[in-house]
Coordinates of C-alpha atoms in Angstrom, one line a residue:
M8 CA 28.2 -21.9 50.9
K9 CA 25.9 -24.3 49.1
A10 CA 22.9 -22.1 50.1
R11 CA 24.6 -19.0 48.7
L12 CA 25.5 -20.8 45.5
H13 CA 22.0 -22.1 45.2
N14 CA 20.6 -18.6 45.7
R15 CA 22.9 -17.1 43.0
I16 CA 21.8 -19.7 40.5
I17 CA 18.2 -18.9 41.1
A18 CA 18.9 -15.2 40.8
I19 CA 20.7 -15.6 37.5
F20 CA 17.8 -17.8 36.2
I21 CA 15.3 -15.1 37.2
A22 CA 17.3 -12.4 35.5
I23 CA 17.6 -14.3 32.3
F24 CA 13.9 -15.2 32.3
A25 CA 13.0 -11.5 32.9
A26 CA 15.2 -10.3 30.1
A27 CA 13.7 -12.8 27.7
L28 CA 10.2 -11.9 28.8
F29 CA 10.6 -8.1 28.3
A30 CA 12.3 -8.8 24.9
L31 CA 9.1 -10.2 23.5
P32 CA 7.3 -7.9 21.1
K33 CA 4.3 -6.1 22.5
N34 CA 1.5 -4.1 20.9
A35 CA 2.3 -0.6 22.3
S36 CA 5.7 -0.7 23.7
A37 CA 7.9 -1.3 20.7
Q38 CA 10.1 1.8 19.9
T39 CA 12.0 0.3 17.0
V40 CA 10.1 -1.3 14.2
S41 CA 11.9 -2.8 11.1
G42 CA 14.9 -0.7 11.7
F43 CA 12.9 2.6 11.9
E44 CA 13.8 4.4 15.2
F45 CA 10.6 5.9 16.5
D46 CA 12.4 7.3 19.6
S47 CA 14.2 9.8 17.3
Y48 CA 11.9 10.3 14.3
S49 CA 10.5 13.6 13.1
A50 CA 7.3 14.0 11.1
V51 CA 6.0 16.9 9.1
L52 CA 2.5 17.2 7.7
Y53 CA 2.3 19.0 4.4
N54 CA -1.0 20.6 3.4
N55 CA -2.3 23.9 1.9
T56 CA -0.8 25.9 4.8
N57 CA 2.9 25.0 4.2
G58 CA 3.6 24.4 0.6
L59 CA 1.4 21.6 -0.7
P60 CA -1.3 23.0 -3.1
T61 CA -4.0 21.0 -1.4
S62 CA -4.9 19.3 1.9
E63 CA -5.7 15.9 0.5
A64 CA -3.7 13.3 -1.4
N65 CA -4.6 9.9 -2.8
A66 CA -1.4 8.4 -4.2
I67 CA 2.4 8.9 -4.2
V68 CA 5.3 7.6 -6.2
Q69 CA 9.0 8.4 -6.8
S70 CA 10.8 8.4 -10.2
E71 CA 14.4 7.3 -10.7
D72 CA 15.6 10.9 -10.7
G73 CA 14.2 11.4 -7.3
Y74 CA 11.1 13.5 -8.1
I75 CA 8.1 12.6 -5.9
F76 CA 4.7 12.7 -7.6
I77 CA 1.5 13.2 -5.6
G78 CA -2.0 12.6 -6.9
S79 CA -5.0 14.3 -5.5
Y80 CA -8.5 15.4 -6.4
S81 CA -7.1 18.8 -7.3
G82 CA -4.6 17.3 -9.8
L83 CA -1.0 16.2 -10.0
T84 CA 1.8 17.7 -8.0
F85 CA 5.6 17.0 -8.0
Y86 CA 8.1 17.6 -5.3
D87 CA 11.8 18.3 -6.2
G88 CA 13.1 18.1 -2.6
V89 CA 12.6 21.8 -2.0
S90 CA 9.1 22.8 -3.1
F91 CA 5.8 21.4 -4.4
T92 CA 4.6 22.4 -7.9
R93 CA 1.2 21.5 -9.3
F94 CA 0.8 20.6 -13.0
S95 CA -1.4 22.9 -14.9
A96 CA -5.1 22.0 -15.2
Q97 CA -4.7 22.7 -18.9
T98 CA -3.0 19.3 -19.2
G99 CA -6.4 17.8 -18.7
I100 CA -5.4 16.1 -15.5
T101 CA -7.6 17.5 -12.7
S102 CA -8.4 14.6 -10.5
V103 CA -5.8 11.9 -9.7
V104 CA -6.6 8.7 -7.7
S105 CA -3.7 6.4 -8.6
L106 CA -0.1 6.6 -9.8
F107 CA 2.5 4.1 -11.1
I108 CA 6.1 4.2 -12.3
D109 CA 6.8 1.5 -14.8
K110 CA 10.1 -0.4 -15.4
D111 CA 11.0 2.3 -18.0
D112 CA 10.6 5.0 -15.4
R113 CA 7.4 6.3 -17.1
L114 CA 4.6 7.8 -15.0
W115 CA 1.1 6.4 -15.4
I116 CA -1.7 8.5 -14.0
G117 CA -5.1 7.1 -13.0
T118 CA -7.7 9.8 -13.0
N119 CA -11.1 9.9 -11.4
D120 CA -12.9 11.0 -14.6
S121 CA -10.5 11.2 -17.5
G122 CA -9.2 7.6 -17.8
L123 CA -5.6 6.5 -17.9
V124 CA -2.8 8.9 -18.7
L125 CA 0.9 8.2 -19.7
Y126 CA 3.3 11.0 -18.9
T127 CA 6.8 10.7 -20.4
N128 CA 9.3 13.3 -21.8
G129 CA 6.9 16.1 -21.1
E130 CA 4.1 14.6 -23.2
Y131 CA 0.7 13.2 -22.3
T132 CA -1.1 10.2 -23.8
F133 CA -4.7 9.8 -22.8
Y134 CA -6.5 6.4 -22.8
G135 CA -10.2 7.0 -22.6
R136 CA -13.4 6.0 -24.3
D137 CA -11.7 6.1 -27.7
A138 CA -9.1 3.6 -26.5
G139 CA -11.7 1.2 -25.4
L140 CA -12.3 2.1 -21.7
S141 CA -15.8 1.6 -20.4
S142 CA -15.0 3.4 -17.2
L143 CA -12.9 6.6 -16.9
S144 CA -12.2 6.1 -13.2
V145 CA -8.8 4.3 -12.8
R146 CA -8.3 3.1 -9.2
S147 CA -5.0 1.3 -9.4
I148 CA -2.2 0.5 -11.9
T149 CA 0.6 -2.1 -12.1
Q150 CA 2.7 -3.9 -14.7
D151 CA 3.0 -7.6 -15.4
D152 CA 6.2 -9.5 -16.1
S153 CA 5.5 -9.2 -19.9
G154 CA 5.6 -5.4 -19.6
R155 CA 1.9 -4.9 -20.0
I156 CA 0.2 -2.1 -18.0
I157 CA -2.7 -3.5 -16.1
F158 CA -5.2 -1.3 -14.4
A159 CA -8.3 -1.5 -12.2
T160 CA -11.4 0.7 -12.9
T161 CA -14.8 1.1 -11.4
E162 CA -16.1 -1.3 -14.0
G163 CA -13.5 -4.1 -14.2
L164 CA -9.9 -4.9 -15.1
A165 CA -8.1 -3.9 -18.3
Y166 CA -4.6 -3.7 -19.9
I167 CA -3.0 -1.7 -22.7
N168 CA -2.2 -4.0 -25.7
D169 CA 0.6 -3.5 -28.2
D170 CA -1.6 -1.4 -30.4
G171 CA -2.2 1.1 -27.6
K172 CA -5.7 0.0 -27.0
A173 CA -7.4 -0.8 -23.7
V174 CA -8.6 -4.3 -23.6
E175 CA -10.9 -5.4 -20.8
I176 CA -10.4 -8.8 -19.1
D177 CA -13.5 -10.9 -19.5
D178 CA -14.1 -12.9 -16.4
P179 CA -17.2 -12.9 -14.1
V180 CA -14.9 -12.3 -11.0
V181 CA -13.9 -8.8 -12.3
S182 CA -16.2 -7.9 -15.3
G183 CA -18.4 -4.9 -14.4
K184 CA -17.0 -4.8 -10.9
Y185 CA -15.6 -1.8 -9.0
L186 CA -12.0 -2.8 -8.3
K187 CA -9.6 -1.4 -5.7
L188 CA -5.9 -1.7 -5.1
L189 CA -3.8 -4.0 -7.3
A190 CA -0.5 -5.4 -6.0
K191 CA 2.2 -7.5 -7.8
S192 CA 4.1 -10.3 -6.1
F193 CA 7.8 -11.1 -6.3
D194 CA 6.8 -14.1 -8.6
G195 CA 4.8 -12.0 -11.0
V196 CA 1.3 -12.9 -9.7
I197 CA -1.0 -9.8 -9.5
Y198 CA -3.6 -9.6 -6.7
G199 CA -6.6 -7.4 -6.3
C200 CA -10.0 -7.1 -4.7
T201 CA -13.4 -5.7 -5.5
T202 CA -15.5 -3.3 -3.4
D203 CA -17.9 -6.2 -2.6
G204 CA -15.0 -8.1 -0.9
V205 CA -13.9 -10.6 -3.6
C206 CA -10.1 -11.1 -3.8
F207 CA -8.5 -12.6 -6.8
S208 CA -5.2 -13.4 -8.5
L209 CA -4.2 -12.7 -12.1
E210 CA -1.6 -14.5 -14.1
D211 CA -0.9 -14.0 -17.8
L212 CA -4.1 -12.0 -18.1
K213 CA -6.3 -14.8 -16.6
I214 CA -8.0 -14.9 -13.2
T215 CA -6.5 -18.0 -11.5
S216 CA -8.1 -17.9 -8.1
S217 CA -10.7 -15.9 -6.1
F218 CA -11.9 -15.7 -2.5
D219 CA -15.0 -14.1 -1.1
S220 CA -14.1 -12.4 2.2
K221 CA -17.7 -12.1 3.1
K222 CA -17.7 -15.8 4.0
L223 CA -15.7 -14.9 7.1
T224 CA -16.7 -12.7 10.0
Y225 CA -13.8 -10.3 10.1
G226 CA -15.2 -7.6 7.8
T227 CA -15.2 -7.1 4.0
A228 CA -11.9 -7.1 2.1
N229 CA -10.7 -3.5 1.5
C230 CA -7.2 -4.1 0.2
I231 CA -4.7 -6.9 -0.5
T232 CA -1.0 -7.3 -0.6
P233 CA 1.2 -10.4 -1.3
D234 CA 3.6 -11.9 1.2
P235 CA 7.0 -10.9 -0.2
E236 CA 8.4 -14.4 0.2
T237 CA 5.7 -17.0 -0.1
H238 CA 3.8 -17.8 -3.4
G239 CA 0.1 -17.4 -3.0
R240 CA 0.2 -16.1 0.5
V241 CA -1.6 -12.8 0.9
L242 CA -2.6 -10.3 3.5
I243 CA -6.1 -8.9 3.3
G244 CA -7.1 -5.7 5.1
T245 CA -10.7 -5.5 6.0
T246 CA -13.3 -2.8 6.6
E247 CA -13.1 -3.7 10.3
S248 CA -10.0 -4.1 12.5
S249 CA -8.5 -7.3 11.0
V250 CA -5.7 -8.4 8.7
I251 CA -6.5 -11.8 7.2
C252 CA -3.5 -13.9 6.1
G253 CA -3.6 -17.1 4.1
D254 CA -3.0 -18.9 0.8
I255 CA -5.5 -17.6 -1.7
F256 CA -4.9 -20.6 -4.0
N257 CA -6.1 -23.0 -1.3
G258 CA -9.2 -21.0 -0.3
M259 CA -7.4 -19.3 2.6
S260 CA -7.6 -22.7 4.4
D261 CA -4.5 -21.8 6.5
L262 CA -6.2 -18.7 7.7
R263 CA -4.6 -16.4 10.4
V264 CA -6.3 -13.3 11.6
Y265 CA -4.5 -10.4 13.3
S266 CA -6.2 -7.5 15.1
T267 CA -5.3 -3.9 14.2
S268 CA -7.4 -2.4 17.0
P269 CA -7.9 0.5 17.7
H270 CA -7.5 1.1 13.9
S271 CA -10.2 0.1 11.5
N272 CA -11.1 0.2 7.8
I273 CA -7.7 -0.7 6.3
N274 CA -6.8 1.0 3.1
A275 CA -3.3 -0.4 2.4
I276 CA -0.8 -2.9 3.7
C277 CA 2.7 -2.2 2.6
P278 CA 5.7 -4.4 3.2
D279 CA 8.7 -3.0 5.0
K280 CA 12.2 -4.1 3.9
A281 CA 12.8 -5.7 7.3
G282 CA 9.9 -8.1 7.1
A283 CA 7.1 -6.1 8.8
F284 CA 4.1 -4.3 7.2
W285 CA 2.9 -0.7 7.4
V286 CA -0.8 -0.6 7.9
C287 CA -2.7 2.5 6.6
T288 CA -6.2 2.9 7.9
D289 CA -9.0 5.5 8.2
S290 CA -8.1 6.1 11.8
G291 CA -4.3 6.2 11.7
V292 CA -1.0 4.3 11.0
G293 CA 0.4 1.2 12.5
M294 CA 2.9 -1.6 12.0
L295 CA 2.2 -5.3 11.8
S296 CA 5.3 -7.3 12.7
G297 CA 6.3 -10.5 11.0
L298 CA 5.1 -12.3 14.2
G299 CA 1.7 -10.7 14.0
Y300 CA 2.0 -8.1 16.7
Y301 CA 0.3 -4.8 15.9
T302 CA 1.7 -1.4 17.0
P303 CA -0.5 1.7 16.5
Y304 CA 1.3 5.0 16.3
S305 CA -1.0 7.6 17.9
D306 CA 1.4 10.5 18.1
L307 CA 1.8 11.0 14.4
P308 CA 0.3 14.2 13.0
M309 CA -1.6 12.2 10.3
N310 CA -4.5 10.2 11.8
N311 CA -7.3 10.3 9.4
S312 CA -8.1 8.6 6.0
V313 CA -4.5 7.3 5.5
E314 CA -4.5 5.8 2.0
N315 CA -1.0 4.6 1.3
V316 CA 2.7 4.9 2.2
M317 CA 5.9 5.0 0.1
T318 CA 9.6 4.7 1.1
D319 CA 11.9 7.1 -0.8
Y320 CA 15.4 6.4 -1.9
E321 CA 16.8 7.9 1.4
G322 CA 14.6 5.6 3.5
N323 CA 12.1 8.3 4.5
L324 CA 8.4 7.4 4.8
W325 CA 5.8 9.3 2.9
F326 CA 2.1 8.8 3.8
V327 CA -0.9 10.2 2.0
S328 CA -4.3 11.0 3.4
S329 CA -7.4 11.9 1.4
R330 CA -8.3 14.4 4.1
Q331 CA -5.0 15.6 5.6
G332 CA -2.4 15.8 2.8
V333 CA 1.1 14.3 2.8
M334 CA 3.2 13.3 5.8
K335 CA 7.0 12.8 5.6
V336 CA 8.5 10.7 8.5
V337 CA 12.3 10.8 8.9
G338 CA 13.8 8.2 11.3

């Protein structure tokens, strides 16, 4: 009797241990990430063979009325839920590399060679050389807590003042530098990085910290995103297969490094509402969990030059690729 009881206790212990072991997150076995069911998802790739006017896309946003705007080298396209329509080249918008919807639901368009464009109520306002821009290639756009539109160019960081003029921010960290993706934190701090790997923070139009990623051995910084809950904590995607996480105000002294292998050259890291992060890379899409486990998704139809991702109002994911077009993923 005692022997049988003893054996039952051992068996129960082993069962509990095994259940706990297999419940731990693993790199390739997770089927549910941040509430998105990958066992039952469907994905469609839009390109010039099935409705999208082009087979490449650089940026994507959604307005309050549900329209989705897509920026590509061939111009600006919007999707009304049924079909894609490209804006006429006669508008002057022929090459779009960044998009942003401001707090007043106005669309800001960053072009590759025509400066910054504001589109609202069917009208276009161009900000170019006459407005004070030294570079007409606008790589990223955001808005600070004071309502100012701040944008990154191939020659520095600038903002639109109350007089409608572009004013460049004079600081050696950003002046004359080719800037990449800007990202605003929950506490109003704006983060960005240069193509030579220097990451920085901006507060009230002043650079308040910087960090040179080349001091480390994990690749050069290629994108940056703030932690959605912790002031100063950022995630930096590198040109190799690493996400660097730390406090930029303390010189990344609490550094943590997460591998995104087999994916490399990270273009964007986008927070998910459940606490994980979508990772867009030159070789595909993956998910970094809040615990630092990376799950690559190799069976998606988009697997090349993935630039960014957006979640629409219905919870669907929209990825853009500068070589493959637009992918909608429905969970």
